[in-house]
PDB file of C-alpha atoms and ligand atoms in Angstrom:
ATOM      1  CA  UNK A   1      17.560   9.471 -37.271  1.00 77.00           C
ATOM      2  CA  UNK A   2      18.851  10.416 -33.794  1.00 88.00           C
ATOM      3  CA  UNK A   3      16.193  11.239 -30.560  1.00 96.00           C
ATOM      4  CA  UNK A   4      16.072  14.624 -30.405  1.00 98.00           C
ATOM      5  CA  UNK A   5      14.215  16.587 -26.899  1.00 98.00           C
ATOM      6  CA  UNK A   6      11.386  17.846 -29.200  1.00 98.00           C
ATOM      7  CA  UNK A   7      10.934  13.635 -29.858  1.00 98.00           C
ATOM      8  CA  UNK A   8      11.103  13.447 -26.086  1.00 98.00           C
ATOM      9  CA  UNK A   9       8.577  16.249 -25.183  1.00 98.00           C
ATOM     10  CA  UNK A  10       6.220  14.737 -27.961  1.00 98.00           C
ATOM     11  CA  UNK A  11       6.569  11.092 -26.133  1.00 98.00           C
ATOM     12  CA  UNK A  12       6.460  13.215 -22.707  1.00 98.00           C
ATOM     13  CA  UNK A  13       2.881  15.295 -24.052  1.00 98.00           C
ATOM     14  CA  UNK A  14       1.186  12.031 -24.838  1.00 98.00           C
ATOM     15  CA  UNK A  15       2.375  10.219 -20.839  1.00 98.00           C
ATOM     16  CA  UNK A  16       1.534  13.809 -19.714  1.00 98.00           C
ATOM     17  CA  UNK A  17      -0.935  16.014 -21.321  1.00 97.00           C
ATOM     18  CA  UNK A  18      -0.146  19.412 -20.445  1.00 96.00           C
ATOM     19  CA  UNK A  19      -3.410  20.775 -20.353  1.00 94.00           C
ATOM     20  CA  UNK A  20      -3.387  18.592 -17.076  1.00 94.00           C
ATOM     21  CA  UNK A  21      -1.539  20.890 -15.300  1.00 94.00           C
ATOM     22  CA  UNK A  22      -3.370  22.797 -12.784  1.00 93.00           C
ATOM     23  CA  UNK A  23      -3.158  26.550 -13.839  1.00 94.00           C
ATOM     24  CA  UNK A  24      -0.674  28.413 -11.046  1.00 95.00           C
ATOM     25  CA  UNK A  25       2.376  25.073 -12.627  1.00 95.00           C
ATOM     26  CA  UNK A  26       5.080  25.425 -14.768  1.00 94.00           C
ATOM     27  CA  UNK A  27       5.822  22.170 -16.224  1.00 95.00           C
ATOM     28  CA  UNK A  28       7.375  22.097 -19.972  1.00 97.00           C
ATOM     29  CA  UNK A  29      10.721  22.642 -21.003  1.00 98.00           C
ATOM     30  CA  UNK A  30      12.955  24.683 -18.348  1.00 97.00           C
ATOM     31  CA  UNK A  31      15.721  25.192 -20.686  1.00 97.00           C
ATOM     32  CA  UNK A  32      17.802  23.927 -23.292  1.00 97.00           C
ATOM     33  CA  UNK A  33      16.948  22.978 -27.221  1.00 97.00           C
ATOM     34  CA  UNK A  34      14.010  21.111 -28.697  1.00 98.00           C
ATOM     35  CA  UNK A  35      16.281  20.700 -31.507  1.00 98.00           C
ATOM     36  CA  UNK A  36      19.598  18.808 -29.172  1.00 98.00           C
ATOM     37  CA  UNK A  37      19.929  15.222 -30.311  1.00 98.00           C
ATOM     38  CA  UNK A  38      19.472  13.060 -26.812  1.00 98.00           C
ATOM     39  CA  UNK A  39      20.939   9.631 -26.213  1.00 98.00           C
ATOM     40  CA  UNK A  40      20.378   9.428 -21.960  1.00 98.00           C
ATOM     41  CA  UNK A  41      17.743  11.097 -20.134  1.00 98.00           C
ATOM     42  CA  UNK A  42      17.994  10.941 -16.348  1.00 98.00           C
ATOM     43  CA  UNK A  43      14.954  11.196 -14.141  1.00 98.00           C
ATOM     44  CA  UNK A  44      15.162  13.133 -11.006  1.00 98.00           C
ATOM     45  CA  UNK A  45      12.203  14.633  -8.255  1.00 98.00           C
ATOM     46  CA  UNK A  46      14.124  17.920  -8.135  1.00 98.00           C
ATOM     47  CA  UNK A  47      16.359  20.041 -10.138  1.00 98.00           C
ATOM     48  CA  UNK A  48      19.048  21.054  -7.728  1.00 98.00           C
ATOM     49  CA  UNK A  49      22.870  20.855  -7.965  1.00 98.00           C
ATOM     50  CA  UNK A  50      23.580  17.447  -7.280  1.00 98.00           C
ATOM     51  CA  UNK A  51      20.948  16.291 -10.044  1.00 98.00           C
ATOM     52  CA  UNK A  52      22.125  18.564 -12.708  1.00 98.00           C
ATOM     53  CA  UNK A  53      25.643  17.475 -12.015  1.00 98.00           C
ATOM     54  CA  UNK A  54      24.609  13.970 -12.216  1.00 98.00           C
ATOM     55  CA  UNK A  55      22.999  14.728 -15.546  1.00 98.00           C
ATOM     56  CA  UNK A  56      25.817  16.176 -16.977  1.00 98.00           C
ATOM     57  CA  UNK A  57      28.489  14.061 -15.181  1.00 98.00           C
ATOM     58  CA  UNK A  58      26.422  10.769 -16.619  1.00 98.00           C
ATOM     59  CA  UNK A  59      26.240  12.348 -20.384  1.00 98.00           C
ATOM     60  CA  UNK A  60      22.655  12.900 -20.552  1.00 98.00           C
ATOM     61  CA  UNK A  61      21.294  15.368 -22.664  1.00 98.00           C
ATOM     62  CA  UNK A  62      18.343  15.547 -21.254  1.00 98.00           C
ATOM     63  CA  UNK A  63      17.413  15.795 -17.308  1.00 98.00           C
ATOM     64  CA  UNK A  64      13.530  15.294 -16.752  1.00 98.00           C
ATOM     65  CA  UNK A  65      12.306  16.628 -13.195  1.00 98.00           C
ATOM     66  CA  UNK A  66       9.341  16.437 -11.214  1.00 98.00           C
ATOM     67  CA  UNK A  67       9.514  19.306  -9.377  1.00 98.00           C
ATOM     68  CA  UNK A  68       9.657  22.489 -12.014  1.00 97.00           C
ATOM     69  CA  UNK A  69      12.970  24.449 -11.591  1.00 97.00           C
ATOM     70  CA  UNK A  70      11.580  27.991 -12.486  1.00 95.00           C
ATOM     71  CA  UNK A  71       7.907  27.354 -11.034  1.00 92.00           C
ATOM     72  CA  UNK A  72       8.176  31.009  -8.910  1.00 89.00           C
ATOM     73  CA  UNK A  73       8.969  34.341 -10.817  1.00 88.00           C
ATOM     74  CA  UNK A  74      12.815  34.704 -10.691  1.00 91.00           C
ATOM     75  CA  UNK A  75      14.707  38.085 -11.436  1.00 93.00           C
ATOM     76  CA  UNK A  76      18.384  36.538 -12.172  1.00 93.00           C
ATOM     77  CA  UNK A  77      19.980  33.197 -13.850  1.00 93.00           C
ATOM     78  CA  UNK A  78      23.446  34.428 -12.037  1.00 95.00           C
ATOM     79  CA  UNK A  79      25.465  31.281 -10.871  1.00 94.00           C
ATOM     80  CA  UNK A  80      25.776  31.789  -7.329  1.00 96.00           C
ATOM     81  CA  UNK A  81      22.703  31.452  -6.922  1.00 95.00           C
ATOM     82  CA  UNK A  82      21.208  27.990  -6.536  1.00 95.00           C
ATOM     83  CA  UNK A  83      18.849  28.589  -9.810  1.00 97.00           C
ATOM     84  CA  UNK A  84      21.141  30.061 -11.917  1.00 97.00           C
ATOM     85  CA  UNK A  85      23.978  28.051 -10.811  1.00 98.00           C
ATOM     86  CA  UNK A  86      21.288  24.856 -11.680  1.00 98.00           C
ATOM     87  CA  UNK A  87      20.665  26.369 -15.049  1.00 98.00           C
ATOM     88  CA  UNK A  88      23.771  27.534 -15.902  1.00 97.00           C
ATOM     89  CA  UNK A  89      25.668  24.204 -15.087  1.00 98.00           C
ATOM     90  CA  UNK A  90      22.931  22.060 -17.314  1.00 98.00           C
ATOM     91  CA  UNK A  91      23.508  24.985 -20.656  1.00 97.00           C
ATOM     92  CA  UNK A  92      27.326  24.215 -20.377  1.00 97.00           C
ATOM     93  CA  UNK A  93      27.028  20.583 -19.890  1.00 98.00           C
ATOM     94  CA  UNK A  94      24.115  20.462 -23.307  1.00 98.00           C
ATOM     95  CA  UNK A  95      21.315  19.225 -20.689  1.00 98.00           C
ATOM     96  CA  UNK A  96      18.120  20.598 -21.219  1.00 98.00           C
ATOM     97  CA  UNK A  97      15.820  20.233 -18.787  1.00 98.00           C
ATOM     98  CA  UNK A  98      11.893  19.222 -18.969  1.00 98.00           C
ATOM     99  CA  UNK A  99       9.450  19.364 -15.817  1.00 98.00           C
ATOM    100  CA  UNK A 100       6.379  16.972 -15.503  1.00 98.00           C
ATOM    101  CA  UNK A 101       4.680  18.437 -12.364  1.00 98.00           C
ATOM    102  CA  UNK A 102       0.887  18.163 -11.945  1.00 96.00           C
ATOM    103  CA  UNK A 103       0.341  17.124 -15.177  1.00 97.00           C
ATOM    104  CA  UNK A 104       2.185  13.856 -14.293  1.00 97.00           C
ATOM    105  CA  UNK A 105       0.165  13.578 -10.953  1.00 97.00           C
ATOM    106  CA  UNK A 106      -3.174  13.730 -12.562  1.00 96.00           C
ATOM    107  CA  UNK A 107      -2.982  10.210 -15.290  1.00 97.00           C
ATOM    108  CA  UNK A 108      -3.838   6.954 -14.241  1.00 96.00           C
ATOM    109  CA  UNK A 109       0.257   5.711 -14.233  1.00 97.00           C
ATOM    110  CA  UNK A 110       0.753   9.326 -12.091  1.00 97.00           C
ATOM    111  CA  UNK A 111       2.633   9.988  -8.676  1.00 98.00           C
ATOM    112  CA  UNK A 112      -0.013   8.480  -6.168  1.00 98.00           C
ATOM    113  CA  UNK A 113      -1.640   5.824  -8.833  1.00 98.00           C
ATOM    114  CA  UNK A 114       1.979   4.332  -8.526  1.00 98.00           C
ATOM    115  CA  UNK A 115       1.825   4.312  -4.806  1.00 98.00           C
ATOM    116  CA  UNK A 116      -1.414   3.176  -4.750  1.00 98.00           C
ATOM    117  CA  UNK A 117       0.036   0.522  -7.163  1.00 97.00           C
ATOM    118  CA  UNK A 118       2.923  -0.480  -4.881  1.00 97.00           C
ATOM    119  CA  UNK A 119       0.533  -0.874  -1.879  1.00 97.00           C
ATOM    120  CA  UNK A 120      -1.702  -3.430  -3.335  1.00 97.00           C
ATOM    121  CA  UNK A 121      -4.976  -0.959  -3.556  1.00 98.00           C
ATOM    122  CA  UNK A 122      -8.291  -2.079  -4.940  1.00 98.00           C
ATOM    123  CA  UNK A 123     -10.807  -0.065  -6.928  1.00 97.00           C
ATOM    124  CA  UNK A 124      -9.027   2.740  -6.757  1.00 97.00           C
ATOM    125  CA  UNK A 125     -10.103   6.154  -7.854  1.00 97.00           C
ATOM    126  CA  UNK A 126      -8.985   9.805  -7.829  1.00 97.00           C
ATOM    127  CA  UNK A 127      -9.534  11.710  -4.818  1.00 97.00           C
ATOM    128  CA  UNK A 128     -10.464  15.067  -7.119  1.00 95.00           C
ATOM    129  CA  UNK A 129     -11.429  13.611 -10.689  1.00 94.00           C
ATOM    130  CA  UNK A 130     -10.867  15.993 -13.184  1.00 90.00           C
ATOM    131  CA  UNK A 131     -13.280  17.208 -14.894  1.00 86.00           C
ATOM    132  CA  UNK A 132     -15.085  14.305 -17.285  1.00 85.00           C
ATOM    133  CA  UNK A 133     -12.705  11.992 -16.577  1.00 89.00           C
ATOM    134  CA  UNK A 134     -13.514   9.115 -13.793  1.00 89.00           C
ATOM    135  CA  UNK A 135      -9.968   7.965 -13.675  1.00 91.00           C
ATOM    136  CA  UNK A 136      -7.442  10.859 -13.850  1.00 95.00           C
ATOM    137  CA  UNK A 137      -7.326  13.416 -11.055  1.00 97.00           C
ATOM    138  CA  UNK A 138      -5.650  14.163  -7.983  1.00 96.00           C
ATOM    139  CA  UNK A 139      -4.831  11.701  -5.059  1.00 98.00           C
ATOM    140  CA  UNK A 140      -6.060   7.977  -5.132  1.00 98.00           C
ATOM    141  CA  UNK A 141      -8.583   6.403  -2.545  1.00 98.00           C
ATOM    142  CA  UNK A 142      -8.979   2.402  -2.303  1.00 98.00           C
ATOM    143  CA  UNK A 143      -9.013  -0.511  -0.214  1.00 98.00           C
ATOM    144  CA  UNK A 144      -6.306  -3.015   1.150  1.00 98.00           C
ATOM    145  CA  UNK A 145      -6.458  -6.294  -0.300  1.00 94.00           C
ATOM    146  CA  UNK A 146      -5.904  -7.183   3.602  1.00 96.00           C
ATOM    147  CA  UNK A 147      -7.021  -5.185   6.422  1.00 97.00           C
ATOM    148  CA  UNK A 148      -4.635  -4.125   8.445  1.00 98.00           C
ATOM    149  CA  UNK A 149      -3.745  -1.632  11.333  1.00 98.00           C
ATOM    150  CA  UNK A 150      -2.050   2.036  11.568  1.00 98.00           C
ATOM    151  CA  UNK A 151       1.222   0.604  12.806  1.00 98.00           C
ATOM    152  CA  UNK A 152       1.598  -1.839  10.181  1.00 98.00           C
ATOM    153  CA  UNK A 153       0.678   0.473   6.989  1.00 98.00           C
ATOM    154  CA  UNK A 154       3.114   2.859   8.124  1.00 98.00           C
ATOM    155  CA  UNK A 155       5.567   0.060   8.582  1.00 98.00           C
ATOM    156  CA  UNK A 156       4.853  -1.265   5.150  1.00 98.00           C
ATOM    157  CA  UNK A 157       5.640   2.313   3.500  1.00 98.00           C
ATOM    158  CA  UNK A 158       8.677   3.024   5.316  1.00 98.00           C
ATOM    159  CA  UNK A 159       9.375  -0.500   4.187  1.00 98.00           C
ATOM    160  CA  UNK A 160       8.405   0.268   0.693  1.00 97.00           C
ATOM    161  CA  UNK A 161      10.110   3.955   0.639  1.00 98.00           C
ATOM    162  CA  UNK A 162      13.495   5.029   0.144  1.00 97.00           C
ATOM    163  CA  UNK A 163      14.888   5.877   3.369  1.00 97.00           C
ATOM    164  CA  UNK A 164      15.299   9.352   4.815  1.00 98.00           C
ATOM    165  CA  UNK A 165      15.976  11.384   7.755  1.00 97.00           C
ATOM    166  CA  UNK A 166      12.644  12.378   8.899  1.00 96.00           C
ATOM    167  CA  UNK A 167      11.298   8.120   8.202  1.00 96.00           C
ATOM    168  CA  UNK A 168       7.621   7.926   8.341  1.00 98.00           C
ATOM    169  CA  UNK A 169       5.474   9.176  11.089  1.00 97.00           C
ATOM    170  CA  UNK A 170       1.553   8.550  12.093  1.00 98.00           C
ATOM    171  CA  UNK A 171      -1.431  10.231  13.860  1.00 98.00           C
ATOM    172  CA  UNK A 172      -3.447   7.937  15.543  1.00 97.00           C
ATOM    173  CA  UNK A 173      -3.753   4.188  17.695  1.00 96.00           C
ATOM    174  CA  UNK A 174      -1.282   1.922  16.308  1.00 97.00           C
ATOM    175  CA  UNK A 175      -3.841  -0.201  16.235  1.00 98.00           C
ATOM    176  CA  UNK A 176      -6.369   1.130  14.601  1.00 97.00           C
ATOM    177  CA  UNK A 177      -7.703  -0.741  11.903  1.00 97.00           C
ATOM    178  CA  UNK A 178      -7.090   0.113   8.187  1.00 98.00           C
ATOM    179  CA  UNK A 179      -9.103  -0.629   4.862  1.00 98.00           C
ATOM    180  CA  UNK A 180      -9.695   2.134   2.906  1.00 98.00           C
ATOM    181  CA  UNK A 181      -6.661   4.339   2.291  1.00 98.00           C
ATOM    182  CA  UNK A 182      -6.785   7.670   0.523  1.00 98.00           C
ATOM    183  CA  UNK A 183      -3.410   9.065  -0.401  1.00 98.00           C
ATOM    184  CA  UNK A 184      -1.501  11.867  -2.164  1.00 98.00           C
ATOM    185  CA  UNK A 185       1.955  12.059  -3.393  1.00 97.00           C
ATOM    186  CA  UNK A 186       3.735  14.973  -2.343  1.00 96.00           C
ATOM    187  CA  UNK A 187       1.936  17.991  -0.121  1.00 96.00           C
ATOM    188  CA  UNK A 188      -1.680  17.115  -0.263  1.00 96.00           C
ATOM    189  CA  UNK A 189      -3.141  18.688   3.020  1.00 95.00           C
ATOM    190  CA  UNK A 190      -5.540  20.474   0.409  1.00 95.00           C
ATOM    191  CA  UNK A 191      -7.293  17.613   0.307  1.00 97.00           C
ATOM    192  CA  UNK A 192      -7.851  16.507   4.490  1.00 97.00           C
ATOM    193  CA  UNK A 193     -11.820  17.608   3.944  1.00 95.00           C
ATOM    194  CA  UNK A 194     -12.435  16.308   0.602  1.00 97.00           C
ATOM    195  CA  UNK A 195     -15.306  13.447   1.614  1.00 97.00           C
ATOM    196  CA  UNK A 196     -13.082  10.757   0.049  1.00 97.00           C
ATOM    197  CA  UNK A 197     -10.399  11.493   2.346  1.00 97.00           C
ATOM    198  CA  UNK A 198     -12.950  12.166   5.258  1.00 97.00           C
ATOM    199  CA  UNK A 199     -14.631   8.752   4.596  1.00 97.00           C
ATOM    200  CA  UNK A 200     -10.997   7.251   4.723  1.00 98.00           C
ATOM    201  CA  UNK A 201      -9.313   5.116   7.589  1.00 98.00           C
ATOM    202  CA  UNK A 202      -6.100   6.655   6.490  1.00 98.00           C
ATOM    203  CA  UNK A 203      -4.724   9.242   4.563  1.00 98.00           C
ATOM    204  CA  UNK A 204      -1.084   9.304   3.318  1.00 98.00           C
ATOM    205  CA  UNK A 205       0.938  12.303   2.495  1.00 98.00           C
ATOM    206  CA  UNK A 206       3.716  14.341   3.300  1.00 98.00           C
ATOM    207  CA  UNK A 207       4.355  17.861   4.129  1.00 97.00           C
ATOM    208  CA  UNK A 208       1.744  17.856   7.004  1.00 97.00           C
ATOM    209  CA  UNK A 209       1.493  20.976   8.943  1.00 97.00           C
ATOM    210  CA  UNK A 210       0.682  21.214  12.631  1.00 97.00           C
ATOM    211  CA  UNK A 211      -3.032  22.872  12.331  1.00 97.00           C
ATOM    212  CA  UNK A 212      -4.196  21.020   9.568  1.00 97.00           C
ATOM    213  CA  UNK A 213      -3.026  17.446  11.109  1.00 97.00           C
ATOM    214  CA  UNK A 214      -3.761  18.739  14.290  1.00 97.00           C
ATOM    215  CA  UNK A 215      -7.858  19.315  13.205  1.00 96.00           C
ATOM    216  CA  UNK A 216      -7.936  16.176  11.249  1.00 96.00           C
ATOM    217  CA  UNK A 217      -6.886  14.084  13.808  1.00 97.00           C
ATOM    218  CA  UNK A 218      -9.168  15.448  16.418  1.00 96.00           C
ATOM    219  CA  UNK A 219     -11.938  15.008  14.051  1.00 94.00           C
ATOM    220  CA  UNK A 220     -10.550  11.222  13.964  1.00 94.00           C
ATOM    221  CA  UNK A 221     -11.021  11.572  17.804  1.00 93.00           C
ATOM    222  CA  UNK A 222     -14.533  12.255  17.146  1.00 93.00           C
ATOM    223  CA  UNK A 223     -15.387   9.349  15.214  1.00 86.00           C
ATOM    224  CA  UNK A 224     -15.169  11.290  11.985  1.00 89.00           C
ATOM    225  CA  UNK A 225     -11.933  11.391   9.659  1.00 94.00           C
ATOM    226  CA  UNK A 226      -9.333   9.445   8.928  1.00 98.00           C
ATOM    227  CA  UNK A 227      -5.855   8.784  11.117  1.00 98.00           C
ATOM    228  CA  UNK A 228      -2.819  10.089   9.144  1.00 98.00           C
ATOM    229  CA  UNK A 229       0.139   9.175   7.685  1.00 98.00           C
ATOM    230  CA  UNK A 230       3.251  11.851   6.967  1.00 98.00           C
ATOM    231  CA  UNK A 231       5.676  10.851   4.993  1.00 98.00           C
ATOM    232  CA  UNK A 232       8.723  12.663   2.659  1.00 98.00           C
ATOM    233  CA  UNK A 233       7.231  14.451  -0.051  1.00 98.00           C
ATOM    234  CA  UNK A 234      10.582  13.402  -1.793  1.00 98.00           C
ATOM    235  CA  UNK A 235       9.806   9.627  -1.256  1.00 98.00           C
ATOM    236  CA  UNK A 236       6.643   9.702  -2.460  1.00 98.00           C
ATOM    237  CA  UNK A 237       7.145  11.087  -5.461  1.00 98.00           C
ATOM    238  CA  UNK A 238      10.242   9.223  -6.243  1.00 98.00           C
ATOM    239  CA  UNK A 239       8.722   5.988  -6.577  1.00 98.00           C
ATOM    240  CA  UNK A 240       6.951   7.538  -9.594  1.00 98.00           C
ATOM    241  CA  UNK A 241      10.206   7.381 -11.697  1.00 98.00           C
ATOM    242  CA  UNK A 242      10.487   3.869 -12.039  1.00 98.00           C
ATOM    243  CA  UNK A 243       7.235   4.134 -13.641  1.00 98.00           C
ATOM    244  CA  UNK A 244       8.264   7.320 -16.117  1.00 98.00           C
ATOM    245  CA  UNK A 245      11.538   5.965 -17.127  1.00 98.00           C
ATOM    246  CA  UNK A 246       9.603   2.567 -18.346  1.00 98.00           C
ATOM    247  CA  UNK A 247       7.394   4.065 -20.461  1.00 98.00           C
ATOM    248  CA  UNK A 248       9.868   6.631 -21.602  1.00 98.00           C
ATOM    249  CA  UNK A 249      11.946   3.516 -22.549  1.00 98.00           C
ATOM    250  CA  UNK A 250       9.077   1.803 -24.580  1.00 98.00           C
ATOM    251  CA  UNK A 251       8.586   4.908 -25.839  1.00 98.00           C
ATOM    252  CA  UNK A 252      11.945   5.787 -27.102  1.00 98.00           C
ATOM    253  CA  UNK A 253      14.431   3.005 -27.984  1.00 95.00           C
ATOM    254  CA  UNK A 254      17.296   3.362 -28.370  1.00 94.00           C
ATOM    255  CA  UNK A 255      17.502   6.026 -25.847  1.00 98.00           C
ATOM    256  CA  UNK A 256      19.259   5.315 -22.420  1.00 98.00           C
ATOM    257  CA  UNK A 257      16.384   6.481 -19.347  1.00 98.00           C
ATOM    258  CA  UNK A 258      17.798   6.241 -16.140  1.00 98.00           C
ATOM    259  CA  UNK A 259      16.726   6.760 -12.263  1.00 98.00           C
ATOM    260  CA  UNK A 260      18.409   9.407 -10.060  1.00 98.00           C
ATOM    261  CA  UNK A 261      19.548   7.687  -6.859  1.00 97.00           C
ATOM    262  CA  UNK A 262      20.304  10.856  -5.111  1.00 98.00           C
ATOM    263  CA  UNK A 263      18.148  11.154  -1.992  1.00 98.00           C
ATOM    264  CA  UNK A 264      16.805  15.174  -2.788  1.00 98.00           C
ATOM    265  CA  UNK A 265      14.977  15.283   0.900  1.00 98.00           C
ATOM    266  CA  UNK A 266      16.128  18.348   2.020  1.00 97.00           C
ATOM    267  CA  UNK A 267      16.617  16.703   5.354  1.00 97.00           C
ATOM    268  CA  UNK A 268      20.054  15.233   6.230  1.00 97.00           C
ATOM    269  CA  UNK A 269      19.595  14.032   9.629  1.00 97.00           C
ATOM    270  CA  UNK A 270      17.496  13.670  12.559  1.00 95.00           C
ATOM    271  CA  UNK A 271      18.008  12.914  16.460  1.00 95.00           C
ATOM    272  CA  UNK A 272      15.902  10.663  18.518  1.00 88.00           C
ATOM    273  CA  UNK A 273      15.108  12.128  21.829  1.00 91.00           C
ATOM    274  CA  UNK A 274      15.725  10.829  25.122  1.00 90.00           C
TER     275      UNK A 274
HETATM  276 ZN1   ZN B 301       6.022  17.267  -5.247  1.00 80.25          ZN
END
């Protein structure tokens, strides 16, 4: 009997509960049929033009997102607008399209357990647990199997990272010793005072606005906080797909899961200064 998208959102519910969604996301099915038989799923952070032309160029049926498409209240599916023209382009091309937002950041193979993953942490644990449950939550704090310094980490991850304009960037003495690292895939200055990020050497992630990184770092002046570490929210979050599209393909055989390769920073370029 051929996949259908309802098999897919059943594999997706079990990898991604969504009652682990905090309540203001919009993860599920976007659009499309649960009842669409689906041979290729492709696995993108965003839903923008270039992915949902991918999908559909590629043959998939099925285009499964990070970021939700529709997570703000929109008045109009028109298609000249970027939304509509997203939506519209998947309905003619027979790609529906699933989001797994928060509920994919919160389970122990989630968004920052994978980076944790790729940079060798120990006894790691969730920054915010959720509630009952020691090992899914939001963020992931634990140590270096090797101490290192500032400069190095942030080497490492724009080592480890796919490249993009805006590269990685860091708030404190190069050489400032590292252990413990605290981190958070995508925009997580939410959690600079949570006392597992304050009891950090460094916290990683991305979307870092002046005041917040500002404070933190002269709290880290002070003896008290950690030194920080910006990075794209699109690269951190992309290194989660690798780990979705394997257990989608355990999951589903038979069923082609693929990667997006598209870099969907918004940023194209930047210019040193001189
Ligand atoms: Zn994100």
């Amino acid at each position: 009997m051929p996949c259908t998208v309802a098999d897919v959102l059943t594999v997706a519910e079990r990898l991604w509960p969504a009652d682990g969604a905090e309540s203001w996301d919009a993860a599920g099915l976007v659009a499309g049929s649960r009842t669409a038989s689906v041979e290729r799923v492709l696995l993108a952070v965003d839903a923008v033009l270039e992915t949902a032309d991918e999908a559909t160029g590629s043959g998939a049926q099925l285009l499964i997102t990070h970021h939700p498409l529709l997570l703000r209240g929109v008045t109009s599916v028109a298609d000249d607008r970027y939304k509509g023209a997203v939506v519209s382009r998947l309905i003619r091309g027979g790609c529906a399209l699933f989001a797994a937002h928060t509920n994919a950041d919160v389970v122990e193979t989630g968004t920052s357990a994978v980076l944790a993953d790729r940079l060798g942490l120990e006894d790691v644990a969730p920054i915010t647990a959720s509630a009952g449950d020691p090992v899914r939550g939001i963020g992931r704090v634990g140590r270096l199997a090797s101490p290192t310094t500032l400069g190095r980490l942030a080497r490492e991850l724009a080592d480890l990272l796919p490249a993009t304009a805006g590269g990685v960037r860091a708030g404190g003495d190069y050489d400032r010793p590292v252990s413990r690292v605290a981190l958070c895939g995508g925009a997580g200055d939410s959690l600079l005072s949570s006392p597992a990020v304050r009891a950090a050497d460094v916290y990683i992630t991305s979307d870092l606005r002046h005041h917040p990184a500002s404070e933190a770092l002269q709290e880290a002046r002070l003896g008290a906080g950690p030194a920080l570490i910006d990075v794209s929210h699109w690269a951190s979050e992309w290194l989660w797909l690798d780990t979705a599209a394997a257990q989608l393909r355990d999951a589903l055989p038979g069923v082609t899961v693929e990667v997006s390769e598209l870099r969907t920073d918004p940023w194209d370029f930047a210019v040193v200064q001189r």
